[in-house]
Amino acid sequence: MTTTTSRAVLCLVLSVLVALWVNLNEMFVNGDSSIADLPLVQKPKSVLSVNGSVTVAGADGMFPFTLNNDMSGNLASIVLDYGQNVAGFPMFDIASISQSPIEIRVSYSESLPNIKDGDMLFNPMIRAFDLDRVNIHTIEIAGHFDTNGIQGAQRYQRIELLTVGASITISSVSFTSAIYTRDPSQSNGAFSCSNEVYNKMWNMGVRTLQLNMVPPRTVQPGFISTDQGLYISPGTAGVFLKGMSWINYNVSFSTLFMKNGISFAIRSNDYSETRVTLNSLNSSHNPNMIQVISAQELYPYETLYYNTSLPNLVENQWYDVFASVNQLVFKVYIDGALIFDINLPQSTNPYIPSVVPGGVGFSAKKYQSAFIKNLKVVDVSGSILHQDPLTSKQSAHDFGVGTNPVAVILDGAKRDRNVWSGDLLVAGPLLYYSYYANEYASGTLGICTSYQLKSGFVSSRIGTGFPYQTIDPSDDFVTPIFYSYTYFLASLSAIEEYYLYSGDLSFVKEQWTRLKLLINAFDSLKGSDGLLQGVNPNWTYDFYPSLGMLLGRFTKLNIQYAMAMESASVLAKAVGETNLAETYLIRANSTKQLVNEKLFDTNSGTYIISDQKSGIAQDTNAFAILSGIASLRGKNFSSTLLDTMKDQLKSGSNYLTFKNAGASFTSPYISYFHAAAAFESNREDHAFDIINSVWTPMTVEGPYFTNAFWESIEIGATQSASNSFAHAWSGGVSPLLSKYVLGIRPTSTGYSEWVVKPQTGSLTWAKGAVQTPNGKLSVYWSNSNNLFSITVEVPPKSKGTVVLQQISSASCVSINSKVYSIGSTVGNGGISKISKTTNGIEIGLDYYGSYQIMASNCPITSQSKKVVGGGSVINSSFMAILSLDVIIISILSVLFI
Ligand SMILES: *[C@@H]1O[C@H](CO)[C@@H](O)[C@H](O)[C@H]1NC(C)=O
Ligand SMILES: *[C@@H]1O[C@H](CO)[C@@H](O)[C@H](O)[C@H]1NC(C)=O
Ligand SMILES: *[C@@H]1O[C@H](CO)[C@@H](O)[C@H](O)[C@H]1NC(C)=O
Ligand SMILES: *[C@@H]1O[C@H](CO)[C@@H](O)[C@H](O)[C@H]1NC(C)=O
Ligand SMILES: *[C@@H]1O[C@H](CO)[C@@H](O)[C@H](O)[C@H]1NC(C)=O
Ligand SMILES: *[C@@H]1O[C@H](CO)[C@@H](O)[C@H](O)[C@H]1NC(C)=O
Ligand SMILES: *[C@@H]1O[C@H](CO)[C@@H](O)[C@H](O)[C@H]1NC(C)=O
């Protein structure tokens, strides 16, 4: 084949592939556009500001607008405001341009203060989304143009015309959605109450989740498999996932530049690499030059080591590239000729070794694209580490930049756009109490466990383009996708929680072999005193890596272990392994005792961070309460500990997540566990104080308002530009409101049994529902004037207990207009019991239907008709005049749906 025909064939193959991809994608995204979905195309709400000569002609005050640059060099720009965070592929309709070509500069930001230059500082080595928050587009003709890189989250978009003396008229700008489209207000779960701020919070939590829900096959593959080789699209980057533990090796491959050139990398993992950029003879950037760059995820992102000229490489021709790296010696040959032989610099960072393991990566700058084929990697002894012609469908997946095979929940919509198992501890409940689209949880959990080491540990960090592995546990996969021990434990607890809410036993069975291996992997961490210690220091980080490695007897690791062993016990029982279930419980019990014996500080009255790290941590103590460890110190100790936490961690109106530990910020993620611990300890006062303090500021319109919750909150008015302002782990307020305030929680798998126990605070009413496998469970309660009314709609195949603690002295209960004595044995009408315990009045309901329940002091007269929130009326003929402790049962009707 001549080069011209070969190029034509390549282009054809490529355009067919891209067309196929777009069709598939559209089919999927457009698939279920019912009325409950948000529009697929998200348009701005208003023009926020303009600068220079800008004409806004449209009746809507936005479109069309014209940016007009005179010759002075003052550039015209416009800032569009979408009113809240939106996500997707940017699209533009250009009505006209005054000359061709012209250039526009488009920037994106979640927050207003950072709109001019974009807001993200982040540089992962594997990515199939648009990393750049500033794009320069060259427009040659008017018409529609769309971009193929997802911009994961922004409220603001700024467009500036760069060409002096030119003008452009734009008739529409928008984003094509790349997220789950169901309108948050139409989610399966629902919540509203007498406090509008909480209603806003609940919806914002769901919106935060939605921005992070990626439907299957939504991510556009960065590398495209063709029978000519692997096509590296502009602006994408991938790393051979199974090679991240390699250190010294020789690599060879062939490449053909489509546009300008390509980059390849050695010692590449998800955090750092040594990158070599090849530029063609007539490249638009650094023509005919080869550059060696140290690249890393965090600042400094790129450091130039070395550059030299290339032997006139042109586009559209295959070249053979050979590189060898041995300790710090790095050589590159092209078509057999040595290009350079250099020594890589020693690391100047005492914490980062000069030789970091990593495999082979490929990437293209925005101005580059290329094909690669015939990849071969050998180790120093000549053994083949990997060999692949790169012409099969699998190739793109091997580099972690295929499309996403399953539905997943990301950590943050803008950053990191990774799946993190630890985040599921909040994102899971947030999903179960709202959309109940449970395949998003099983997809997220399943893809993590599909990467399992022989030791049993499973991945805690997955990129959106990673394939779902089907191989047996393997040591081909290495750090950094195995993040930390606490995240490995989170997988176990999150799978048990998934099972509790969904009832999906088949998923548990499918995972069970892997889970058993994971469960036992933690035995290797037990020291002679029985407590767990991080053996591999690289895995001792936790949710806030800047805190550093948590070496030694790390308390939260031990608490999470005890909790995970209880989860493991539930799962073992579910698959019929009752002996194992018992074994795991014994492990949990003994760890709980050890934590109290050895990791509690009697001076401060709190659990220590670790025996090597001082300070007070919100998470350690909240987990101590949630795990039941704190209450082993005495019936009231949880409540006492909450008071101590408040004394120590509340600073002004803010709850800090650490004190005296070298970090000072508010964590909505950890505050979820803290508030849950307070509700579980019947400390509504404390729980509502956390909710008000942590989440309220994010609901207020301002420069950082995105209608979603932030990853962390800096104390003070200024938030960091690279903070994620839509982080799923911060949406925990929604499950808190549904689970504790509305009061619904499953106590047995798939809601076969449940408890409804409202914790009302000062609210006068709340209503809402949760989705269960057999329909909705709805609750509607109102609380005032010593009358507590609640309507519970029980779905089929489920039974539960309504616990009313509001009117502890109540002596009268009416259910569906019949009055019952407290303590009476009821065995019909779906009511199994009405009793008074230390928890309050407990009413057992064991049949589906609708139950209107009222509890009050006797006698009750005038309150029989009670207007509750939303204006509807709970009707009742609850007119019995009773003397205290006298019981009248008057059966009027029982409703069964
Ligand atoms: C507005 O344009 C002027 C002149 O180009 C420039 O100096 C100024 O920084 C711009 N302001 C904003 C907010 O972009
Ligand atoms: C190439 O390296 C030289 C120093 O060795 C440096 O001055 C120059 O800026 C580099 N050029 C590019 C385009 O990186
Ligand atoms: C660069 O060179 C290739 C062939 O060597 C040619 O096809 C292409 O048009 C050139 N591009 C530019 C911008 O000159
Ligand atoms: C690796 O490449 C170097 C050249 O840089 C060569 O000397 C060595 O023999 C190669 N090793 C193997 C095993 O091919
Ligand atoms: C921890 O990571 C460093 C740097 O990547 C590596 O050199 C070391 O071998 C790792 N330690 C263990 C125990 O895996
Ligand atoms: C674990 O401890 C609890 C009480 O702390 C006890 O009821 C239970 O029997 C223990 N289970 C095992 C397996 O030791
Ligand atoms: C436990 O706490 C409750 C409420 O906070 C209080 O009424 C009770 O007296 C406390 N009991 C003990 C033993 O401190």
mmCIF file of C-alpha atoms and ligand atoms in Angstrom, residues 7 260 280-284 313-316, ligand 3:
data_model
loop_
_atom_site.group_PDB
_atom_site.id
_atom_site.type_symbol
_atom_site.label_atom_id
_atom_site.label_comp_id
_atom_site.label_asym_id
_atom_site.label_seq_id
_atom_site.Cartn_x
_atom_site.Cartn_y
_atom_site.Cartn_z
ATOM 1 C CA ARG A 7 -3.859 6.841 5.188
ATOM 2 C CA ASN A 260 1.875 16.220 14.688
ATOM 3 C CA SER A 280 6.879 15.544 13.540
ATOM 4 C CA LEU A 281 9.039 17.587 11.239
ATOM 5 C CA ASN A 282 6.239 20.030 10.518
ATOM 6 C CA SER A 283 4.412 19.719 13.862
ATOM 7 C CA SER A 284 2.509 22.812 14.908
ATOM 8 C CA LEU A 313 9.963 12.234 11.203
ATOM 9 C CA VAL A 314 6.918 12.908 9.032
ATOM 10 C CA GLU A 315 3.267 12.119 9.395
ATOM 11 C CA ASN A 316 1.693 9.075 7.865
HETATM 12 C C1 LIG B 3 3.276 17.731 7.250
HETATM 13 O O1 LIG B 3 3.891 16.741 6.461
HETATM 14 C C2 LIG B 3 3.024 15.776 5.903
HETATM 15 C C3 LIG B 3 3.832 14.788 5.053
HETATM 16 O O2 LIG B 3 5.162 14.801 5.348
HETATM 17 C C4 LIG B 3 1.990 16.447 5.025
HETATM 18 O O3 LIG B 3 1.091 15.459 4.573
HETATM 19 C C5 LIG B 3 1.251 17.466 5.852
HETATM 20 O O4 LIG B 3 0.331 18.158 5.058
HETATM 21 C C6 LIG B 3 2.212 18.449 6.468
HETATM 22 N N1 LIG B 3 1.485 19.351 7.311
HETATM 23 C C7 LIG B 3 1.707 20.655 7.319
HETATM 24 C C8 LIG B 3 0.876 21.431 8.291
HETATM 25 O O5 LIG B 3 2.531 21.158 6.629
#
